[in-house]
Coordinates of C-alpha atoms and ligand atoms in Angstrom, one line a residue:
M52 CA 43.2 33.8 -69.6
R53 CA 41.1 35.0 -72.5
E54 CA 38.7 36.6 -70.1
L55 CA 41.4 38.6 -68.5
A56 CA 42.2 40.1 -71.8
A57 CA 38.7 41.4 -72.2
Q58 CA 38.4 45.0 -73.3
P59 CA 38.3 47.7 -70.7
R60 CA 34.9 49.1 -70.4
W61 CA 34.2 52.7 -69.6
S62 CA 31.2 54.5 -70.7
Q63 CA 30.8 58.2 -71.6
A64 CA 29.4 58.7 -68.1
D65 CA 32.5 57.1 -66.6
L66 CA 34.7 59.6 -68.4
W67 CA 32.5 62.5 -67.1
D68 CA 33.0 61.1 -63.6
L69 CA 36.7 61.8 -64.0
F70 CA 35.8 65.4 -63.9
D71 CA 33.9 65.1 -60.6
L72 CA 36.2 67.4 -58.5
S73 CA 34.3 67.1 -55.2
P74 CA 37.2 65.0 -53.6
V75 CA 39.5 67.9 -54.3
S76 CA 40.3 69.6 -51.1
D77 CA 41.5 73.2 -50.4
S78 CA 45.1 72.1 -50.2
D79 CA 45.6 69.0 -52.4
I80 CA 44.2 66.6 -54.9
A81 CA 45.6 63.4 -53.4
K82 CA 42.2 61.9 -52.7
Y83 CA 40.9 62.8 -56.1
L84 CA 44.0 61.2 -57.7
D85 CA 43.5 58.0 -55.7
I86 CA 39.9 57.7 -56.9
T87 CA 40.9 58.4 -60.6
L88 CA 43.7 55.9 -60.5
A89 CA 41.5 53.2 -59.0
K90 CA 39.0 53.8 -61.8
C91 CA 41.7 53.5 -64.5
V92 CA 43.1 50.3 -62.9
S93 CA 39.7 48.7 -62.8
W94 CA 38.8 49.7 -66.3
F95 CA 41.9 47.9 -67.6
R96 CA 41.3 45.0 -65.3
A97 CA 44.8 45.6 -64.0
S98 CA 46.1 44.8 -60.5
G99 CA 48.2 47.9 -59.8
G100 CA 48.8 51.5 -60.8
S101 CA 50.5 54.7 -59.9
I102 CA 50.5 58.4 -61.0
F103 CA 53.5 60.6 -60.9
L104 CA 53.1 64.3 -61.4
A105 CA 55.6 67.0 -62.4
D106 CA 56.7 69.0 -59.4
G107 CA 58.7 71.5 -61.3
G108 CA 61.9 70.9 -63.2
D109 CA 62.7 67.3 -64.3
R110 CA 61.2 65.5 -61.4
F111 CA 57.8 63.7 -61.3
G112 CA 56.8 62.8 -57.7
L113 CA 54.6 59.9 -56.7
Q114 CA 51.1 61.2 -56.1
A115 CA 48.9 58.1 -56.1
K116 CA 49.4 54.3 -55.9
V117 CA 47.1 51.4 -55.8
G118 CA 47.1 47.5 -55.7
A119 CA 50.3 45.8 -56.6
Q120 CA 52.1 49.2 -56.7
S121 CA 51.0 50.3 -53.2
K122 CA 54.4 49.2 -52.0
L123 CA 56.0 52.1 -53.8
P124 CA 57.8 54.3 -51.2
E125 CA 56.1 57.7 -50.6
D126 CA 59.1 59.6 -51.9
A127 CA 59.4 57.6 -55.2
A128 CA 60.0 59.8 -58.2
V129 CA 60.6 59.6 -61.9
I130 CA 63.4 61.7 -63.3
S131 CA 62.9 62.9 -66.9
G132 CA 65.1 60.8 -69.3
V133 CA 66.2 58.3 -66.6
G134 CA 64.8 54.8 -66.9
I135 CA 61.9 53.7 -68.9
A136 CA 59.3 55.9 -67.1
G137 CA 61.8 58.7 -67.4
I138 CA 62.2 58.2 -71.1
V139 CA 58.4 58.2 -71.5
A140 CA 58.2 61.5 -69.5
A141 CA 61.0 63.0 -71.7
S142 CA 59.7 61.7 -75.0
G143 CA 56.0 62.0 -74.4
V144 CA 55.5 58.5 -76.0
A145 CA 53.7 55.7 -74.2
R146 CA 55.4 52.3 -73.7
L147 CA 54.2 48.8 -73.3
I148 CA 56.5 46.8 -71.1
D149 CA 56.1 43.0 -71.0
D150 CA 59.5 42.2 -69.6
P151 CA 59.4 42.8 -65.9
T152 CA 63.2 43.2 -65.8
F153 CA 62.8 46.4 -67.8
Y154 CA 61.1 47.7 -64.8
A155 CA 64.2 47.5 -62.6
D156 CA 64.8 51.2 -63.0
M157 CA 61.5 51.9 -61.1
S158 CA 63.6 50.8 -58.1
E159 CA 62.9 48.1 -55.6
I160 CA 59.3 49.2 -55.7
E161 CA 58.2 46.6 -58.0
T162 CA 58.2 43.1 -56.9
K163 CA 59.6 42.2 -60.2
Q164 CA 58.4 38.6 -60.1
S165 CA 54.8 39.8 -59.4
I166 CA 54.6 42.0 -62.5
S167 CA 54.0 40.5 -65.8
S168 CA 53.3 43.6 -67.9
S169 CA 53.0 47.4 -67.6
M170 CA 51.7 50.4 -69.6
V171 CA 53.6 53.6 -69.0
I172 CA 51.6 56.4 -70.4
P173 CA 52.6 60.1 -70.4
L174 CA 50.0 62.7 -69.4
V175 CA 50.4 65.3 -72.0
D176 CA 48.5 68.6 -71.7
V177 CA 47.1 70.8 -74.5
R178 CA 50.4 72.7 -74.7
R179 CA 52.2 69.4 -75.4
R180 CA 53.8 69.5 -71.9
V181 CA 54.2 66.2 -70.0
I182 CA 52.5 66.9 -66.7
G183 CA 52.8 63.4 -65.4
V184 CA 53.1 59.7 -66.0
L185 CA 50.4 57.1 -65.5
N186 CA 51.5 53.5 -64.9
I187 CA 49.2 50.5 -65.0
S188 CA 50.4 47.0 -64.4
R189 CA 49.2 43.4 -64.3
K190 CA 50.6 40.6 -62.2
T191 CA 52.3 37.5 -63.4
G192 CA 49.6 35.0 -64.3
E193 CA 47.4 37.7 -65.7
H194 CA 47.0 38.3 -69.4
P195 CA 49.8 40.7 -70.5
F196 CA 48.7 44.1 -72.1
E197 CA 48.5 44.3 -75.8
E198 CA 49.1 47.1 -78.3
R199 CA 45.4 47.8 -78.5
D200 CA 45.3 48.2 -74.7
L201 CA 48.0 50.7 -75.0
D202 CA 46.1 52.6 -77.7
Q203 CA 43.1 52.8 -75.4
A204 CA 45.2 53.8 -72.4
V205 CA 46.7 56.7 -74.5
A206 CA 43.1 57.8 -75.4
L207 CA 42.1 57.6 -71.7
A208 CA 45.2 59.4 -70.7
A209 CA 44.1 62.5 -72.6
H210 CA 40.9 62.6 -70.5
V211 CA 42.9 61.9 -67.3
T212 CA 45.3 64.7 -68.1
L213 CA 42.5 67.2 -68.7
A214 CA 40.8 66.1 -65.5
V215 CA 44.0 66.3 -63.5
T216 CA 44.9 69.8 -64.8
N217 CA 41.4 70.8 -64.0
A218 CA 41.8 69.5 -60.5
Q219 CA 45.2 71.2 -60.1
M220 CA 43.6 74.5 -61.2
V221 CA 40.8 74.1 -58.8
T222 CA 43.2 73.5 -55.9
R223 CA 45.2 76.6 -56.9
L224 CA 42.0 78.6 -57.2
K225 CA 40.8 77.3 -53.8
S226 CA 44.0 78.2 -52.2
T227 CA 44.0 81.6 -53.9
V228 CA 40.5 82.2 -52.6
K229 CA 41.6 81.2 -49.2
E230 CA 44.6 83.5 -49.3
T231 CA 42.4 86.3 -50.6
K232 CA 40.0 85.7 -47.8
L233 CA 42.8 85.8 -45.3
A234 CA 44.2 89.0 -46.8
N235 CA 40.7 90.5 -46.8
E236 CA 40.3 89.7 -43.1
K237 CA 43.7 91.3 -42.3
L238 CA 42.7 94.4 -44.4
T239 CA 39.4 94.7 -42.6
A240 CA 41.2 94.5 -39.2
V241 CA 43.7 97.2 -40.4
L242 CA 40.8 99.4 -41.8
D243 CA 38.9 99.0 -38.5
S244 CA 41.9 100.2 -36.5
V245 CA 42.2 103.4 -38.6
G246 CA 40.6 106.4 -37.0
G247 CA 38.4 107.6 -39.8
A248 CA 36.0 106.0 -42.2
V249 CA 37.5 104.0 -45.1
I250 CA 35.5 102.7 -48.1
V251 CA 36.9 100.9 -51.2
V252 CA 34.8 101.0 -54.4
D253 CA 35.3 99.2 -57.7
G254 CA 35.3 100.9 -61.1
D255 CA 31.5 101.1 -61.1
G256 CA 31.5 102.9 -57.7
E257 CA 30.1 99.7 -56.0
I258 CA 31.4 99.3 -52.4
V259 CA 33.8 96.3 -52.2
N260 CA 35.2 96.9 -48.7
K261 CA 34.5 99.3 -45.8
N262 CA 35.5 99.6 -42.2
S263 CA 33.1 99.7 -39.2
T264 CA 33.4 103.5 -38.8
A265 CA 32.3 103.9 -42.4
E266 CA 29.3 101.7 -41.7
E267 CA 28.3 103.6 -38.6
D268 CA 29.0 107.1 -39.6
I269 CA 28.7 107.4 -43.4
L270 CA 26.7 104.6 -44.8
A271 CA 24.0 104.7 -42.2
P272 CA 20.8 106.4 -43.4
S273 CA 21.3 109.0 -40.6
A274 CA 24.5 110.2 -42.3
G275 CA 22.3 112.3 -44.7
R276 CA 24.1 114.8 -46.9
L277 CA 27.6 113.5 -46.0
G278 CA 26.7 110.3 -48.0
E279 CA 25.7 112.5 -51.0
S280 CA 28.9 114.5 -50.8
I281 CA 31.0 111.2 -50.7
S282 CA 29.1 109.9 -53.8
H283 CA 30.1 113.1 -55.7
V284 CA 33.8 112.8 -54.7
I285 CA 33.8 109.1 -55.7
W286 CA 32.2 110.0 -59.0
D287 CA 34.8 112.8 -59.7
T288 CA 37.7 110.4 -58.9
L289 CA 36.4 107.6 -61.1
T290 CA 35.8 110.0 -64.0
L291 CA 39.0 112.1 -63.7
H292 CA 41.3 109.3 -62.5
E293 CA 42.9 111.6 -60.0
T294 CA 42.8 112.2 -56.2
V295 CA 39.9 114.4 -55.2
K296 CA 39.9 116.1 -51.8
K297 CA 36.9 118.1 -50.5
P298 CA 35.9 119.4 -47.1
F299 CA 32.2 118.9 -46.2
Y300 CA 30.4 120.9 -43.6
D301 CA 27.2 119.3 -42.2
S302 CA 25.2 122.3 -41.0
D303 CA 22.5 120.0 -39.5
F304 CA 25.0 118.6 -37.0
D305 CA 27.7 121.4 -37.1
R306 CA 30.3 118.8 -38.0
T307 CA 33.0 119.1 -40.7
W308 CA 34.6 116.3 -42.6
M309 CA 37.5 116.0 -45.0
V310 CA 36.6 113.5 -47.8
E311 CA 39.5 112.2 -50.0
A312 CA 39.2 109.7 -52.8
R313 CA 42.3 108.2 -54.4
P314 CA 42.0 106.2 -57.7
L315 CA 43.4 102.7 -57.7
N316 CA 45.6 101.4 -60.5
S317 CA 43.3 98.4 -60.8
G318 CA 40.2 100.7 -61.3
G319 CA 38.0 101.8 -58.4
A320 CA 39.1 104.0 -55.6
V321 CA 39.8 104.2 -51.8
I322 CA 37.8 106.8 -50.0
T323 CA 38.8 108.1 -46.6
C324 CA 36.6 110.4 -44.5
Q325 CA 38.0 112.1 -41.5
E326 CA 36.1 114.3 -39.1
I327 CA 37.9 117.6 -38.8
T328 CA 35.3 119.6 -36.8
D329 CA 37.7 120.5 -33.9
H330 CA 40.5 121.3 -36.3
E331 CA 38.2 123.5 -38.4
R332 CA 37.0 125.3 -35.3
Q333 CA 40.5 126.0 -34.1
Q334 CA 41.4 127.3 -37.6
R335 CA 38.4 129.5 -37.7
E336 CA 39.3 130.9 -34.3
L337 CA 42.9 131.4 -35.3
G338 CA 41.8 133.2 -38.5
R339 CA 39.5 135.5 -36.4
V340 CA 42.3 136.4 -34.1
R341 CA 44.6 137.1 -37.0
R342 CA 42.0 139.2 -38.7
L343 CA 41.5 141.2 -35.5
A344 CA 45.2 141.8 -35.2
E345 CA 45.4 142.9 -38.9
I346 CA 42.5 145.2 -38.4
G347 CA 44.2 146.7 -35.4
Q348 CA 47.4 147.3 -37.4
M349 CA 45.6 148.7 -40.3
T350 CA 43.4 151.0 -38.2
A351 CA 46.6 152.4 -36.7
A352 CA 48.2 152.9 -40.1
I353 CA 45.1 154.5 -41.6
A354 CA 44.7 156.8 -38.6
H355 CA 48.3 157.8 -39.1
E356 CA 47.8 158.4 -42.8
I357 CA 44.7 160.5 -42.3
R358 CA 46.2 162.5 -39.5
N359 CA 49.0 164.0 -41.7
P360 CA 46.7 165.7 -44.3
L361 CA 44.2 166.6 -41.5
T362 CA 47.0 168.4 -39.5
G363 CA 47.7 170.3 -42.7
I364 CA 44.1 171.2 -43.2
R365 CA 43.7 172.3 -39.6
S366 CA 46.7 174.5 -39.6
A367 CA 45.7 176.1 -42.9
A368 CA 42.2 176.7 -41.4
Q369 CA 43.7 178.2 -38.3
M370 CA 45.8 180.5 -40.4
I371 CA 42.8 181.6 -42.4
S372 CA 40.7 182.3 -39.3
Q373 CA 43.5 184.3 -37.7
H374 CA 44.6 186.1 -40.8
P375 CA 41.7 186.0 -43.3
E376 CA 43.8 187.9 -45.9
T377 CA 46.0 184.7 -46.3
M378 CA 43.0 182.7 -47.5
P379 CA 44.1 182.7 -51.1
D380 CA 47.4 181.2 -50.1
F381 CA 46.1 178.5 -47.9
I382 CA 42.9 177.5 -49.7
G383 CA 45.1 175.7 -52.3
A384 CA 46.9 173.8 -49.5
I385 CA 43.5 172.7 -48.0
E386 CA 42.4 171.5 -51.4
E387 CA 45.6 169.6 -51.9
E388 CA 45.4 167.9 -48.6
A389 CA 41.7 167.0 -49.1
L390 CA 42.7 165.5 -52.5
K391 CA 45.4 163.4 -50.8
L392 CA 42.8 162.1 -48.3
N393 CA 40.5 161.3 -51.2
D394 CA 43.3 159.4 -53.0
L395 CA 44.1 157.6 -49.7
C396 CA 40.5 156.5 -49.4
D397 CA 40.5 155.3 -53.1
E398 CA 43.7 153.3 -52.6
F399 CA 42.6 151.8 -49.3
L400 CA 39.2 150.7 -50.8
E401 CA 41.0 149.2 -53.8
F402 CA 43.3 147.3 -51.4
A403 CA 40.4 146.1 -49.2
R404 CA 38.0 145.1 -52.0
P405 CA 38.0 141.4 -53.2
M406 CA 39.8 141.2 -56.5
Q407 CA 37.5 140.3 -59.4
L408 CA 39.1 140.2 -62.8
N409 CA 37.6 141.0 -66.2
L410 CA 39.9 138.8 -68.3
Q411 CA 40.1 139.2 -72.1
P412 CA 42.7 138.3 -74.7
V413 CA 45.0 141.3 -75.2
V414 CA 48.6 142.0 -76.3
L415 CA 50.4 143.0 -73.1
S416 CA 52.7 145.6 -74.9
D417 CA 49.5 147.4 -76.1
V418 CA 48.3 147.8 -72.5
I419 CA 51.7 149.1 -71.4
G420 CA 52.0 151.5 -74.4
D421 CA 48.6 153.1 -73.4
V422 CA 49.8 153.7 -69.8
L423 CA 53.2 155.0 -70.9
K424 CA 51.5 157.6 -73.2
V425 CA 49.9 159.2 -70.1
L426 CA 53.1 159.0 -68.1
K427 CA 55.6 160.2 -70.7
P428 CA 54.8 164.0 -70.5
L429 CA 55.1 163.8 -66.7
A430 CA 58.5 162.1 -67.0
E431 CA 59.8 164.6 -69.5
E432 CA 58.7 167.4 -67.1
K433 CA 61.0 165.8 -64.5
G434 CA 63.8 165.3 -67.0
I435 CA 63.5 161.5 -67.0
E436 CA 63.5 159.5 -70.1
I437 CA 61.2 156.5 -70.5
K438 CA 62.3 153.8 -73.0
F439 CA 59.9 151.1 -74.2
E440 CA 61.3 147.9 -75.7
F441 CA 59.0 145.3 -77.2
S442 CA 58.7 143.2 -80.3
P443 CA 55.6 144.3 -82.4
G444 CA 52.8 141.8 -83.0
G445 CA 53.1 140.1 -79.7
E446 CA 50.9 137.1 -78.7
Q447 CA 47.7 137.6 -76.9
V448 CA 47.4 136.8 -73.2
Q449 CA 44.3 136.7 -70.9
L450 CA 44.5 139.9 -68.8
D451 CA 42.3 142.4 -67.0
I452 CA 43.4 145.5 -69.0
R453 CA 42.5 148.1 -66.3
R454 CA 44.2 146.2 -63.5
V455 CA 47.3 145.4 -65.4
G456 CA 47.4 149.1 -66.4
Q457 CA 47.3 149.9 -62.7
I458 CA 50.4 147.7 -62.0
V459 CA 52.3 149.4 -64.8
H460 CA 51.3 152.8 -63.5
N461 CA 52.3 152.0 -59.9
L462 CA 55.7 150.5 -60.9
V463 CA 56.6 153.4 -63.3
R464 CA 55.5 156.0 -60.7
N465 CA 57.7 154.3 -58.1
A466 CA 60.6 154.3 -60.6
F467 CA 60.0 158.1 -61.1
D468 CA 60.0 158.7 -57.4
A469 CA 63.3 156.9 -57.1
S470 CA 65.0 158.5 -60.1
Q471 CA 66.9 161.8 -60.6
P472 CA 66.6 164.1 -63.6
G473 CA 68.8 162.8 -66.5
Q474 CA 68.2 159.1 -65.6
S475 CA 66.1 156.8 -67.6
I476 CA 63.5 154.2 -67.0
T477 CA 63.3 151.2 -69.3
V478 CA 60.1 149.2 -69.7
S479 CA 60.3 146.0 -71.7
A480 CA 57.6 143.4 -72.6
E481 CA 57.6 140.0 -74.1
G482 CA 54.6 137.6 -74.1
G483 CA 52.9 137.8 -70.7
T484 CA 56.0 139.2 -68.9
F485 CA 57.2 142.7 -68.5
R486 CA 60.0 144.5 -66.6
V487 CA 60.4 148.1 -65.2
T488 CA 64.0 149.0 -64.7
D489 CA 65.3 152.3 -63.2
Q490 CA 68.7 153.7 -62.4
G491 CA 67.5 155.3 -59.2
I492 CA 68.3 155.1 -55.5
G493 CA 67.7 151.3 -55.2
M494 CA 66.8 149.5 -52.0
S495 CA 68.5 147.6 -49.2
E496 CA 67.6 143.9 -48.4
E497 CA 65.5 145.0 -45.4
Q498 CA 63.5 147.4 -47.6
V499 CA 62.9 144.7 -50.2
A500 CA 61.7 142.3 -47.5
K501 CA 59.0 144.8 -46.4
L502 CA 58.2 146.0 -49.9
F503 CA 54.8 144.3 -50.4
S504 CA 53.5 144.9 -46.8
A505 CA 50.6 147.2 -46.7
F506 CA 51.5 150.8 -45.6
F507 CA 55.2 150.3 -46.0
T508 CA 56.5 153.6 -47.5
T509 CA 59.6 155.7 -47.3
K510 CA 57.9 158.7 -48.9
S511 CA 56.4 161.6 -46.9
A512 CA 53.4 161.6 -49.2
G513 CA 53.3 157.9 -49.9
T514 CA 50.5 155.5 -48.8
G515 CA 52.6 152.3 -49.0
L516 CA 49.6 150.6 -50.7
G517 CA 50.8 150.7 -54.3
L518 CA 52.9 147.5 -54.3
S519 CA 50.4 145.7 -52.1
V520 CA 47.7 146.3 -54.7
C521 CA 50.1 145.3 -57.5
R522 CA 50.8 142.0 -55.8
K523 CA 47.1 141.4 -55.2
I524 CA 46.4 141.9 -59.0
V525 CA 49.3 139.7 -60.0
D526 CA 48.1 137.0 -57.6
A527 CA 44.6 137.2 -59.0
H528 CA 46.1 136.6 -62.5
G529 CA 47.9 133.5 -61.1
G530 CA 51.2 135.3 -61.9
E531 CA 54.3 136.3 -60.1
I532 CA 56.2 139.6 -59.2
R533 CA 59.9 139.6 -58.5
V534 CA 62.3 142.4 -57.5
Q535 CA 66.0 142.9 -57.9
S536 CA 67.5 146.0 -56.4
E537 CA 70.9 147.5 -55.4
V538 CA 71.3 150.6 -53.3
G539 CA 72.6 153.5 -55.5
K540 CA 72.3 151.4 -58.7
G541 CA 68.7 150.9 -59.4
T542 CA 65.8 148.5 -59.3
T543 CA 64.1 146.1 -61.6
F544 CA 60.6 144.8 -61.1
E545 CA 59.6 141.8 -63.2
V546 CA 56.0 140.8 -63.5
C547 CA 54.9 137.5 -65.1
L548 CA 51.2 137.3 -65.8
D549 CA 51.1 134.2 -67.8
R550 CA 50.8 131.3 -65.3
N551 CA 52.3 128.8 -67.7
Q552 CA 55.5 130.8 -68.0
K553 CA 56.1 131.4 -64.3
Ligands
ADP101 P1 54.4 154.2 -52.0 O1 54.8 154.5 -53.4 O2 53.1 154.9 -51.6 O3 55.5 154.5 -51.0 P2 54.5 151.5 -52.7 O4 53.9 150.3 -52.1 O5 54.3 151.8 -54.1 O6 54.1 152.7 -51.8 O7 56.1 151.4 -52.4 C1 56.6 151.1 -51.1 C2 58.0 151.5 -51.0 O8 58.8 150.7 -51.7 C3 58.3 152.9 -51.4 O9 58.0 153.9 -50.4 C4 59.8 152.8 -51.7 O10 60.5 153.0 -50.5 C5 60.0 151.4 -52.1 N1 60.1 151.4 -53.6 C6 59.2 151.0 -54.5 N2 59.6 151.0 -55.7 C7 60.9 151.5 -55.7 C8 61.9 151.7 -56.7 N3 61.7 151.5 -58.0 N4 63.1 152.1 -56.2 C9 63.4 152.3 -54.9 N5 62.4 152.1 -54.0 C10 61.2 151.7 -54.3
MG102 MG1 53.9 153.7 -55.1

């Protein structure tokens, strides 16, 4: 009997062995628990043992059994607070049981008469949570456990708890890795089925995933400059944290690509690269056809514009050749028509030239004031009053002075042409916005719809280019021009040149 009571012996190496997780499989730790339990039972020279682990809530399910406790049914469980094992689980305090009848609550499982004593030890983790219950028992006839056995069992249980939590973590990790692998395989299958090339990079720009198209078309050494272009787009996205989309034309192969990189919330980015060669060609062709059509329309309009003054010049010349004495009368007309042709050429060139702005910080009302100084005498001659409303000391805005002056000039001249003597034109300015309002003839909806089309004019001497040029200048400033008009009541043009105020 004395011998049976001998101290359990486990060495430091034995404790380390508890942490050998090689028996842990991808899906469970059953085998690992069996081995661990067998070790505990043998160290305490016991004849049976079981391990119950928390499976969420108050229930601890049977996970391992050995020796005299092998008869435990597979679905045996300890319920927190119920029975001795349940009280141990609820209180976190180990119990030594030497009266087998106490064990009744563990159900039929125990052959009561075969058990002489038991140690029921809670497995308490570092956060003081009971993750399970370890139960070690000796048979009748064997030396019953003593308090010092229990002390040792509690010390051992600390190691067992750590090892078991480790094993549980490893299982979870393994199953997460497995799920991730599966998800990755699915993702790769999806990416491969996508038409274009797709690359996923991490926050350092390293490729973490790619589809086969990307591998063949973009990442192959033959991809050449396309690869470089993609690197730039990736870099821009990662530094700016915004979607970057750029077309790339590969002149070596006459192919065009659209490269788009979207930042991911987790860092990194997804890059898609779609070949748009055919689409680009079609667009270019469409653009060419459109331009040809525009050129055709414009040529007709220009010819029409040139023909009017030319007809005037020709008839004046005819008059002079037939009646030389009328020369002083007609020479003036010829000069006037020639000047008109000159103006037309200027306006047309202005219209056709690409707009390049010379921006500088200026107060808009100063620019308007300068233009109105020139126009006021003309207006007075016609009996039209020009009112200028603005608050002095206005803020500065980035503008091209000459171009904005041109807009004001065009709008006020149009207002003149639409007004009668005695009427007034009001110009008002605030910040980067100004308005020109007249009380003139106004326009119908149809007229307003055509207003900004090149060569639309209702004037015998008009070119119909003034407002087209105005819109071009406003667009170049990133601004907006709006019209409000009513037939017989007047018209207001509003120009906003500050893109932030649009
Ligand atoms: P143009 O002055 O040479 O006719 P614009 O492009 O400046 O060319 O103007 C086009 C047309 O828009 C004018 O012919 C006129 O019919 C109409 N229009 C422009 N401004 C006004 C206005 N303030 N009131 C009425 N009609 C206007
Ligand atoms: Mg005009």
